[in-house]
Amino acid sequence: MLYPLYVWKDVDSAYGARFPDLPGVFTAADNLDELPAMAQEAVEAMYEGEAKIPDASSVELWKNSAEYADGFWMLVSIDRAKINTKPVRLNISLPESLLHDIDAYAKSHQLTRSGFLAQAALKAMGH
């Protein structure tokens, strides 16, 4: 998901950055090229174990705010699937033969059933 990232640079300092949509998430990098990776890491650290991560808004919502007048904007792709969010128990129904195949595959790849199903879902959604 693309999040607007506000970036600024003071003289003789690294680039600082923060997400208006993700209060409390700040990061910094010496080079602009490093900011996306640093931003991902900061979001993962802030939201580890949380049940919900706020959705991204449009940069249009923030661009004219006086609070963000001294820097510039970047859109940064945050892979929310990499964030260790709180697991949720669910009850689903599958054909018995498919469940046996899933379990056999998961076991042969040192995965749990839940881990396999999560990976399969992420792959199907293009993550």
CSV table of N, CA, C and O in Angstrom, one decimal:
chain,number,residue,atom,x,y,z
A,1,MET,N,0.8,-1.2,0.0
A,1,MET,CA,0.0,0.0,0.0
A,1,MET,C,0.9,1.2,0.0
A,1,MET,O,1.9,1.3,0.7
A,2,LEU,N,0.6,2.2,-0.8
A,2,LEU,CA,1.4,3.4,-0.9
A,2,LEU,C,0.9,4.4,0.2
A,2,LEU,O,-0.2,4.8,0.2
A,3,TYR,N,1.9,4.8,1.0
A,3,TYR,CA,1.6,5.8,2.0
A,3,TYR,C,2.4,7.1,1.7
A,3,TYR,O,3.5,7.1,1.3
A,4,PRO,N,1.8,8.3,2.0
A,4,PRO,CA,2.5,9.5,1.8
A,4,PRO,C,3.5,9.6,3.0
A,4,PRO,O,3.2,9.4,4.1
A,5,LEU,N,4.8,9.9,2.6
A,5,LEU,CA,5.8,10.1,3.6
A,5,LEU,C,6.4,11.5,3.5
A,5,LEU,O,6.8,11.9,2.4
A,6,TYR,N,6.3,12.3,4.5
A,6,TYR,CA,6.8,13.6,4.6
A,6,TYR,C,8.3,13.6,4.9
A,6,TYR,O,8.7,13.0,5.9
A,7,VAL,N,9.1,14.3,4.1
A,7,VAL,CA,10.6,14.2,4.2
A,7,VAL,C,11.1,15.6,4.3
A,7,VAL,O,10.6,16.6,3.7
A,8,TRP,N,12.1,15.8,5.2
A,8,TRP,CA,12.8,17.1,5.4
A,8,TRP,C,14.2,16.8,5.6
A,8,TRP,O,14.7,15.7,5.9
A,9,LYS,N,15.0,17.8,5.4
A,9,LYS,CA,16.5,17.7,5.6
A,9,LYS,C,17.0,19.0,6.2
A,9,LYS,O,16.9,20.1,5.6
A,10,ASP,N,17.5,19.0,7.4
A,10,ASP,CA,18.2,20.1,8.0
A,10,ASP,C,19.6,20.1,7.6
A,10,ASP,O,20.2,19.1,7.2
A,11,VAL,N,20.2,21.3,7.6
A,11,VAL,CA,21.6,21.4,7.2
A,11,VAL,C,22.5,20.5,8.1
A,11,VAL,O,22.3,20.4,9.3
A,12,ASP,N,23.4,19.8,7.5
A,12,ASP,CA,24.4,18.9,8.2
A,12,ASP,C,23.7,17.8,8.9
A,12,ASP,O,24.1,17.4,10.0
A,13,SER,N,22.6,17.3,8.4
A,13,SER,CA,21.9,16.2,9.0
A,13,SER,C,21.4,15.2,8.0
A,13,SER,O,21.4,15.4,6.8
A,14,ALA,N,20.9,14.1,8.5
A,14,ALA,CA,20.3,13.1,7.6
A,14,ALA,C,18.9,13.5,7.2
A,14,ALA,O,18.3,14.5,7.7
A,15,TYR,N,18.3,12.9,6.2
A,15,TYR,CA,16.9,13.1,5.9
A,15,TYR,C,16.0,12.5,7.0
A,15,TYR,O,16.2,11.4,7.4
A,16,GLY,N,15.1,13.3,7.5
A,16,GLY,CA,14.1,12.9,8.4
A,16,GLY,C,12.8,12.6,7.7
A,16,GLY,O,12.5,13.3,6.7
A,17,ALA,N,12.0,11.7,8.2
A,17,ALA,CA,10.7,11.4,7.5
A,17,ALA,C,9.7,10.9,8.5
A,17,ALA,O,10.0,10.3,9.6
A,18,ARG,N,8.4,11.2,8.2
A,18,ARG,CA,7.3,10.7,9.1
A,18,ARG,C,6.1,10.5,8.2
A,18,ARG,O,5.9,11.1,7.2
A,19,PHE,N,5.2,9.6,8.7
A,19,PHE,CA,4.0,9.3,8.0
A,19,PHE,C,2.8,10.0,8.8
A,19,PHE,O,2.5,9.6,9.9
A,20,PRO,N,2.1,10.9,8.1
A,20,PRO,CA,1.0,11.5,8.8
A,20,PRO,C,-0.1,10.5,9.1
A,20,PRO,O,-0.8,10.6,10.1
A,21,ASP,N,-0.2,9.5,8.3
A,21,ASP,CA,-1.3,8.4,8.5
A,21,ASP,C,-0.9,7.4,9.6
A,21,ASP,O,-1.8,6.7,10.1
A,22,LEU,N,0.4,7.4,10.0
A,22,LEU,CA,0.8,6.5,11.0
A,22,LEU,C,1.5,7.3,12.2
A,22,LEU,O,2.8,7.3,12.2
A,23,PRO,N,0.7,7.8,13.0
A,23,PRO,CA,1.3,8.7,14.1
A,23,PRO,C,2.4,7.9,14.9
A,23,PRO,O,2.2,6.7,15.2
A,24,GLY,N,3.5,8.6,15.1
A,24,GLY,CA,4.5,8.0,15.9
A,24,GLY,C,5.6,7.3,15.1
A,24,GLY,O,6.6,6.9,15.6
A,25,VAL,N,5.4,7.1,13.8
A,25,VAL,CA,6.3,6.4,13.0
A,25,VAL,C,7.2,7.5,12.3
A,25,VAL,O,6.8,8.3,11.4
A,26,PHE,N,8.5,7.5,12.8
A,26,PHE,CA,9.5,8.4,12.2
A,26,PHE,C,10.7,7.6,11.8
A,26,PHE,O,10.9,6.5,12.3
A,27,THR,N,11.4,8.1,10.8
A,27,THR,CA,12.6,7.4,10.4
A,27,THR,C,13.6,8.4,9.8
A,27,THR,O,13.3,9.6,9.7
A,28,ALA,N,14.8,8.0,9.5
A,28,ALA,CA,15.8,8.9,9.0
A,28,ALA,C,16.8,8.0,8.1
A,28,ALA,O,16.9,6.8,8.3
A,29,ALA,N,17.4,8.7,7.2
A,29,ALA,CA,18.4,8.0,6.3
A,29,ALA,C,19.4,9.1,5.8
A,29,ALA,O,19.0,10.2,5.6
A,30,ASP,N,20.6,8.6,5.5
A,30,ASP,CA,21.6,9.5,5.0
A,30,ASP,C,21.3,9.9,3.5
A,30,ASP,O,21.6,10.9,3.0
A,31,ASN,N,20.7,8.9,2.8
A,31,ASN,CA,20.4,9.1,1.4
A,31,ASN,C,18.9,8.8,1.1
A,31,ASN,O,18.3,8.0,1.8
A,32,LEU,N,18.4,9.5,0.1
A,32,LEU,CA,17.0,9.4,-0.2
A,32,LEU,C,16.7,7.9,-0.6
A,32,LEU,O,15.6,7.4,-0.3
A,33,ASP,N,17.6,7.3,-1.3
A,33,ASP,CA,17.4,5.9,-1.8
A,33,ASP,C,17.2,5.0,-0.6
A,33,ASP,O,16.6,3.9,-0.8
A,34,GLU,N,17.7,5.3,0.6
A,34,GLU,CA,17.5,4.4,1.7
A,34,GLU,C,16.2,4.6,2.4
A,34,GLU,O,15.8,3.7,3.3
A,35,LEU,N,15.5,5.7,2.2
A,35,LEU,CA,14.3,6.0,3.0
A,35,LEU,C,13.2,4.9,2.9
A,35,LEU,O,12.6,4.6,3.9
A,36,PRO,N,12.9,4.4,1.7
A,36,PRO,CA,11.8,3.4,1.6
A,36,PRO,C,12.1,2.2,2.5
A,36,PRO,O,11.2,1.7,3.3
A,37,ALA,N,13.3,1.7,2.5
A,37,ALA,CA,13.6,0.5,3.4
A,37,ALA,C,13.6,0.9,4.9
A,37,ALA,O,13.1,0.1,5.7
A,38,MET,N,14.1,2.1,5.2
A,38,MET,CA,14.0,2.5,6.6
A,38,MET,C,12.6,2.8,7.0
A,38,MET,O,12.3,2.5,8.2
A,39,ALA,N,11.8,3.3,6.1
A,39,ALA,CA,10.4,3.5,6.4
A,39,ALA,C,9.7,2.2,6.7
A,39,ALA,O,8.9,2.1,7.7
A,40,GLN,N,9.9,1.2,5.9
A,40,GLN,CA,9.3,-0.2,6.1
A,40,GLN,C,9.7,-0.7,7.5
A,40,GLN,O,8.9,-1.2,8.2
A,41,GLU,N,11.0,-0.6,7.8
A,41,GLU,CA,11.5,-1.1,9.1
A,41,GLU,C,10.8,-0.3,10.2
A,41,GLU,O,10.4,-1.0,11.2
A,42,ALA,N,10.6,1.0,10.1
A,42,ALA,CA,10.0,1.7,11.2
A,42,ALA,C,8.6,1.4,11.4
A,42,ALA,O,8.1,1.2,12.5
A,43,VAL,N,7.8,1.1,10.3
A,43,VAL,CA,6.4,0.7,10.4
A,43,VAL,C,6.3,-0.7,11.0
A,43,VAL,O,5.5,-0.9,11.9
A,44,GLU,N,7.2,-1.6,10.6
A,44,GLU,CA,7.2,-2.9,11.2
A,44,GLU,C,7.4,-2.9,12.7
A,44,GLU,O,6.8,-3.5,13.5
A,45,ALA,N,8.4,-2.0,13.1
A,45,ALA,CA,8.7,-1.9,14.5
A,45,ALA,C,7.5,-1.3,15.3
A,45,ALA,O,7.2,-1.8,16.4
A,46,MET,N,6.9,-0.3,14.8
A,46,MET,CA,5.8,0.4,15.5
A,46,MET,C,4.6,-0.5,15.6
A,46,MET,O,3.9,-0.4,16.6
A,47,TYR,N,4.3,-1.2,14.6
A,47,TYR,CA,3.0,-2.0,14.6
A,47,TYR,C,3.1,-3.5,14.8
A,47,TYR,O,2.1,-4.2,14.7
A,48,GLU,N,4.3,-3.9,15.3
A,48,GLU,CA,4.4,-5.3,15.5
A,48,GLU,C,3.4,-5.8,16.6
A,48,GLU,O,3.3,-5.1,17.7
A,49,GLY,N,2.7,-6.8,16.3
A,49,GLY,CA,1.7,-7.3,17.3
A,49,GLY,C,0.4,-6.6,17.4
A,49,GLY,O,-0.5,-7.0,18.1
A,50,GLU,N,0.2,-5.5,16.6
A,50,GLU,CA,-1.0,-4.7,16.6
A,50,GLU,C,-2.0,-5.4,15.7
A,50,GLU,O,-1.7,-6.1,14.7
A,51,ALA,N,-3.3,-5.3,16.0
A,51,ALA,CA,-4.3,-5.9,15.2
A,51,ALA,C,-4.7,-5.2,14.0
A,51,ALA,O,-5.0,-5.8,13.0
A,52,LYS,N,-4.5,-3.9,13.9
A,52,LYS,CA,-4.9,-3.1,12.7
A,52,LYS,C,-3.9,-2.0,12.5
A,52,LYS,O,-3.4,-1.3,13.4
A,53,ILE,N,-3.5,-1.8,11.2
A,53,ILE,CA,-2.6,-0.8,10.8
A,53,ILE,C,-3.5,0.2,10.0
A,53,ILE,O,-4.3,-0.2,9.1
A,54,PRO,N,-3.4,1.5,10.3
A,54,PRO,CA,-4.2,2.5,9.6
A,54,PRO,C,-4.0,2.4,8.1
A,54,PRO,O,-2.9,2.2,7.6
A,55,ASP,N,-5.1,2.7,7.3
A,55,ASP,CA,-4.9,2.7,5.9
A,55,ASP,C,-4.3,4.0,5.4
A,55,ASP,O,-4.2,5.0,6.2
A,56,ALA,N,-3.7,4.0,4.2
A,56,ALA,CA,-3.1,5.2,3.7
A,56,ALA,C,-4.1,6.2,3.2
A,56,ALA,O,-5.2,5.8,2.7
A,57,SER,N,-3.8,7.4,3.3
A,57,SER,CA,-4.7,8.5,2.7
A,57,SER,C,-3.9,9.1,1.5
A,57,SER,O,-2.8,8.7,1.2
A,58,SER,N,-4.6,10.0,0.9
A,58,SER,CA,-3.9,10.7,-0.3
A,58,SER,C,-3.1,11.8,0.2
A,58,SER,O,-3.4,12.5,1.2
A,59,VAL,N,-2.0,12.0,-0.5
A,59,VAL,CA,-1.1,13.1,-0.1
A,59,VAL,C,-1.8,14.5,-0.2
A,59,VAL,O,-1.5,15.4,0.5
A,60,GLU,N,-2.9,14.5,-1.0
A,60,GLU,CA,-3.7,15.7,-1.2
A,60,GLU,C,-4.3,16.2,0.1
A,60,GLU,O,-4.5,17.4,0.4
A,61,LEU,N,-4.5,15.2,1.0
A,61,LEU,CA,-5.1,15.6,2.3
A,61,LEU,C,-4.1,16.4,3.2
A,61,LEU,O,-4.5,17.2,4.0
A,62,TRP,N,-2.8,16.2,3.0
A,62,TRP,CA,-1.8,16.8,3.8
A,62,TRP,C,-1.0,17.9,3.2
A,62,TRP,O,-0.4,18.7,3.9
A,63,LYS,N,-0.9,17.9,1.9
A,63,LYS,CA,0.1,18.7,1.2
A,63,LYS,C,0.0,20.2,1.5
A,63,LYS,O,1.0,20.9,1.4
A,64,ASN,N,-1.2,20.8,1.8
A,64,ASN,CA,-1.3,22.2,2.1
A,64,ASN,C,-1.2,22.6,3.5
A,64,ASN,O,-1.4,23.7,3.9
A,65,SER,N,-1.0,21.6,4.4
A,65,SER,CA,-0.9,21.8,5.8
A,65,SER,C,0.4,22.6,6.2
A,65,SER,O,1.5,22.3,5.7
A,66,ALA,N,0.3,23.6,7.0
A,66,ALA,CA,1.5,24.4,7.4
A,66,ALA,C,2.5,23.5,8.1
A,66,ALA,O,3.7,23.8,8.1
A,67,GLU,N,2.0,22.5,8.7
A,67,GLU,CA,2.9,21.5,9.5
A,67,GLU,C,3.9,20.8,8.5
A,67,GLU,O,5.0,20.4,9.0
A,68,TYR,N,3.6,20.8,7.2
A,68,TYR,CA,4.4,20.1,6.3
A,68,TYR,C,4.9,21.0,5.2
A,68,TYR,O,5.1,20.6,4.0
A,69,ALA,N,5.2,22.3,5.6
A,69,ALA,CA,5.6,23.3,4.6
A,69,ALA,C,7.1,23.3,4.2
A,69,ALA,O,7.5,23.8,3.2
A,70,ASP,N,7.9,22.7,5.1
A,70,ASP,CA,9.4,22.9,4.9
A,70,ASP,C,10.1,21.7,4.3
A,70,ASP,O,11.3,21.6,4.3
A,71,GLY,N,9.3,20.7,3.7
A,71,GLY,CA,9.9,19.5,3.2
A,71,GLY,C,9.2,19.2,1.9
A,71,GLY,O,8.7,20.0,1.2
A,72,PHE,N,9.2,17.9,1.6
A,72,PHE,CA,8.6,17.4,0.3
A,72,PHE,C,8.0,16.0,0.6
A,72,PHE,O,8.2,15.4,1.7
A,73,TRP,N,7.2,15.5,-0.3
A,73,TRP,CA,6.5,14.3,-0.2
A,73,TRP,C,7.1,13.2,-1.0
A,73,TRP,O,7.5,13.4,-2.2
A,74,MET,N,7.0,12.0,-0.5
A,74,MET,CA,7.3,10.8,-1.3
A,74,MET,C,6.2,9.8,-1.0
A,74,MET,O,5.6,9.8,0.0
A,75,LEU,N,5.8,9.0,-2.0
A,75,LEU,CA,4.9,7.9,-1.8
A,75,LEU,C,5.8,6.7,-1.6
A,75,LEU,O,6.6,6.3,-2.5
A,76,VAL,N,5.6,6.0,-0.5
A,76,VAL,CA,6.4,4.8,-0.1
A,76,VAL,C,5.5,3.6,0.0
A,76,VAL,O,4.5,3.7,0.7
A,77,SER,N,5.9,2.6,-0.7
A,77,SER,CA,5.1,1.3,-0.6
A,77,SER,C,5.5,0.6,0.7
A,77,SER,O,6.6,0.2,0.9
A,78,ILE,N,4.5,0.4,1.5
A,78,ILE,CA,4.7,-0.4,2.7
A,78,ILE,C,4.0,-1.7,2.6
A,78,ILE,O,2.8,-1.8,2.3
A,79,ASP,N,4.8,-2.8,2.7
A,79,ASP,CA,4.3,-4.1,2.6
A,79,ASP,C,3.7,-4.5,4.0
A,79,ASP,O,4.4,-4.9,4.9
A,80,ARG,N,2.4,-4.4,4.1
A,80,ARG,CA,1.8,-4.6,5.4
A,80,ARG,C,1.8,-6.1,5.7
A,80,ARG,O,1.6,-6.5,6.9
A,81,ALA,N,2.0,-7.0,4.8
A,81,ALA,CA,2.1,-8.4,5.0
A,81,ALA,C,3.4,-8.8,5.8
A,81,ALA,O,3.4,-9.8,6.5
A,82,LYS,N,4.4,-7.9,5.8
A,82,LYS,CA,5.6,-8.2,6.6
A,82,LYS,C,5.5,-7.8,8.0
A,82,LYS,O,6.4,-8.0,8.8
A,83,ILE,N,4.4,-7.1,8.4
A,83,ILE,CA,4.2,-6.7,9.7
A,83,ILE,C,3.6,-7.8,10.5
A,83,ILE,O,2.5,-8.4,10.1
A,84,ASN,N,4.2,-8.2,11.6
A,84,ASN,CA,3.8,-9.3,12.5
A,84,ASN,C,2.5,-8.8,13.2
A,84,ASN,O,2.6,-8.4,14.4
A,85,THR,N,1.4,-8.9,12.6
A,85,THR,CA,0.1,-8.5,13.3
A,85,THR,C,-0.4,-9.6,14.1
A,85,THR,O,-0.1,-10.8,13.9
A,86,LYS,N,-1.3,-9.3,15.0
A,86,LYS,CA,-1.9,-10.2,15.9
A,86,LYS,C,-2.7,-11.2,15.1
A,86,LYS,O,-3.6,-10.9,14.3
A,87,PRO,N,-2.5,-12.5,15.4
A,87,PRO,CA,-3.3,-13.6,14.7
A,87,PRO,C,-4.7,-13.6,15.1
A,87,PRO,O,-5.0,-13.2,16.3
A,88,VAL,N,-5.6,-14.0,14.2
A,88,VAL,CA,-7.0,-14.1,14.5
A,88,VAL,C,-7.4,-15.5,14.2
A,88,VAL,O,-7.1,-16.0,13.1
A,89,ARG,N,-8.2,-16.1,15.1
A,89,ARG,CA,-8.7,-17.5,14.9
A,89,ARG,C,-9.9,-17.4,14.0
A,89,ARG,O,-10.7,-16.5,14.1
A,90,LEU,N,-10.0,-18.3,13.0
A,90,LEU,CA,-11.2,-18.4,12.1
A,90,LEU,C,-11.6,-19.8,11.9
A,90,LEU,O,-10.8,-20.7,12.1
A,91,ASN,N,-12.8,-20.0,11.5
A,91,ASN,CA,-13.3,-21.3,11.2
A,91,ASN,C,-13.7,-21.3,9.7
A,91,ASN,O,-14.5,-20.5,9.3
A,92,ILE,N,-13.1,-22.2,9.0
A,92,ILE,CA,-13.4,-22.3,7.5
A,92,ILE,C,-13.7,-23.8,7.2
A,92,ILE,O,-13.4,-24.7,8.0
A,93,SER,N,-14.4,-24.0,6.1
A,93,SER,CA,-14.7,-25.3,5.6
A,93,SER,C,-14.0,-25.6,4.3
A,93,SER,O,-14.0,-24.8,3.4
A,94,LEU,N,-13.3,-26.7,4.2
A,94,LEU,CA,-12.6,-27.2,3.0
A,94,LEU,C,-13.0,-28.6,2.8
A,94,LEU,O,-13.3,-29.4,3.7
A,95,PRO,N,-12.9,-29.0,1.5
A,95,PRO,CA,-13.1,-30.5,1.2
A,95,PRO,C,-12.0,-31.3,2.0
A,95,PRO,O,-10.8,-30.8,2.1
A,96,GLU,N,-12.4,-32.4,2.5
A,96,GLU,CA,-11.5,-33.2,3.4
A,96,GLU,C,-10.2,-33.6,2.6
A,96,GLU,O,-9.1,-33.5,3.1
A,97,SER,N,-10.3,-34.0,1.3
A,97,SER,CA,-9.2,-34.4,0.6
A,97,SER,C,-8.2,-33.2,0.4
A,97,SER,O,-7.0,-33.4,0.4
A,98,LEU,N,-8.7,-32.0,0.2
A,98,LEU,CA,-7.9,-30.8,0.0
A,98,LEU,C,-7.2,-30.5,1.3
A,98,LEU,O,-6.0,-30.2,1.3
A,99,LEU,N,-7.9,-30.6,2.5
A,99,LEU,CA,-7.2,-30.4,3.8
A,99,LEU,C,-6.1,-31.4,4.0
A,99,LEU,O,-5.0,-31.0,4.5
A,100,HIS,N,-6.3,-32.7,3.6
A,100,HIS,CA,-5.2,-33.6,3.7
A,100,HIS,C,-4.0,-33.2,2.8
A,100,HIS,O,-2.8,-33.3,3.3
A,101,ASP,N,-4.3,-32.8,1.6
A,101,ASP,CA,-3.2,-32.3,0.7
A,101,ASP,C,-2.4,-31.1,1.3
A,101,ASP,O,-1.2,-31.0,1.2
A,102,ILE,N,-3.2,-30.2,1.9
A,102,ILE,CA,-2.6,-29.0,2.5
A,102,ILE,C,-1.7,-29.4,3.6
A,102,ILE,O,-0.6,-28.9,3.7
A,103,ASP,N,-2.2,-30.3,4.5
A,103,ASP,CA,-1.4,-30.7,5.6
A,103,ASP,C,-0.1,-31.4,5.2
A,103,ASP,O,0.9,-31.2,5.8
A,104,ALA,N,-0.2,-32.3,4.2
A,104,ALA,CA,0.9,-33.0,3.7
A,104,ALA,C,2.0,-32.0,3.1
A,104,ALA,O,3.2,-32.2,3.4
A,105,TYR,N,1.5,-31.1,2.3
A,105,TYR,CA,2.4,-30.1,1.7
A,105,TYR,C,3.1,-29.3,2.8
A,105,TYR,O,4.3,-29.1,2.8
A,106,ALA,N,2.3,-28.8,3.7
A,106,ALA,CA,2.8,-27.9,4.8
A,106,ALA,C,3.8,-28.7,5.6
A,106,ALA,O,4.9,-28.1,5.9
A,107,LYS,N,3.5,-29.9,6.0
A,107,LYS,CA,4.5,-30.7,6.8
A,107,LYS,C,5.8,-30.9,6.0
A,107,LYS,O,6.9,-30.8,6.6
A,108,SER,N,5.7,-31.2,4.7
A,108,SER,CA,6.9,-31.5,4.0
A,108,SER,C,7.8,-30.2,3.8
A,108,SER,O,8.9,-30.3,3.4
A,109,HIS,N,7.2,-29.0,4.0
A,109,HIS,CA,7.9,-27.8,3.9
A,109,HIS,C,8.1,-27.1,5.2
A,109,HIS,O,8.4,-25.9,5.2
A,110,GLN,N,8.0,-27.8,6.3
A,110,GLN,CA,8.2,-27.3,7.6
A,110,GLN,C,7.3,-26.1,7.9
A,110,GLN,O,7.8,-25.1,8.5
A,111,LEU,N,6.1,-26.2,7.5
A,111,LEU,CA,5.1,-25.1,7.8
A,111,LEU,C,3.9,-25.6,8.6
A,111,LEU,O,3.7,-26.8,8.6
A,112,THR,N,3.3,-24.8,9.3
A,112,THR,CA,2.0,-25.1,9.9
A,112,THR,C,0.9,-25.0,8.8
A,112,THR,O,1.1,-24.3,7.8
A,113,ARG,N,-0.3,-25.5,9.1
A,113,ARG,CA,-1.4,-25.3,8.2
A,113,ARG,C,-1.7,-23.9,8.1
A,113,ARG,O,-1.9,-23.4,6.9
A,114,SER,N,-1.7,-23.1,9.2
A,114,SER,CA,-2.0,-21.7,9.1
A,114,SER,C,-1.0,-20.9,8.3
A,114,SER,O,-1.3,-20.0,7.5
A,115,GLY,N,0.3,-21.3,8.6
A,115,GLY,CA,1.4,-20.6,7.8
A,115,GLY,C,1.3,-20.9,6.3
A,115,GLY,O,1.5,-19.9,5.5
A,116,PHE,N,1.0,-22.1,6.0
A,116,PHE,CA,0.8,-22.4,4.5
A,116,PHE,C,-0.3,-21.6,3.9
A,116,PHE,O,-0.2,-21.0,2.9
A,117,LEU,N,-1.5,-21.6,4.6
A,117,LEU,CA,-2.7,-20.9,4.1
A,117,LEU,C,-2.4,-19.4,4.0
A,117,LEU,O,-2.8,-18.8,3.0
A,118,ALA,N,-1.7,-18.8,4.9
A,118,ALA,CA,-1.4,-17.4,4.9
A,118,ALA,C,-0.4,-17.1,3.7
A,118,ALA,O,-0.7,-16.2,2.9
A,119,GLN,N,0.6,-18.0,3.5
A,119,GLN,CA,1.5,-17.8,2.3
A,119,GLN,C,0.8,-17.9,1.0
A,119,GLN,O,1.0,-17.2,0.1
A,120,ALA,N,-0.1,-18.9,0.9
A,120,ALA,CA,-0.9,-19.1,-0.3
A,120,ALA,C,-1.8,-17.9,-0.6
A,120,ALA,O,-1.9,-17.5,-1.7
A,121,ALA,N,-2.4,-17.4,0.4
A,121,ALA,CA,-3.3,-16.2,0.3
A,121,ALA,C,-2.5,-15.0,-0.2
A,121,ALA,O,-2.9,-14.3,-1.1
A,122,LEU,N,-1.3,-14.8,0.4
A,122,LEU,CA,-0.5,-13.6,0.0
A,122,LEU,C,0.0,-13.8,-1.5
A,122,LEU,O,0.0,-12.8,-2.2
A,123,LYS,N,0.4,-15.0,-1.8
A,123,LYS,CA,0.8,-15.3,-3.2
A,123,LYS,C,-0.3,-15.0,-4.2
A,123,LYS,O,-0.2,-14.4,-5.2
A,124,ALA,N,-1.5,-15.5,-3.8
A,124,ALA,CA,-2.7,-15.3,-4.7
A,124,ALA,C,-3.1,-13.9,-4.9
A,124,ALA,O,-3.5,-13.4,-5.9
A,125,MET,N,-2.8,-13.0,-3.9
A,125,MET,CA,-3.1,-11.6,-3.9
A,125,MET,C,-2.0,-10.8,-4.5
A,125,MET,O,-2.1,-9.6,-4.6
A,126,GLY,N,-0.9,-11.5,-4.9
A,126,GLY,CA,0.2,-10.7,-5.5
A,126,GLY,C,1.1,-10.0,-4.6
A,126,GLY,O,1.8,-9.1,-4.9
A,127,HIS,N,1.2,-10.4,-3.3
A,127,HIS,CA,2.1,-9.8,-2.3
A,127,HIS,C,3.4,-10.4,-2.4
A,127,HIS,O,3.8,-11.3,-1.8
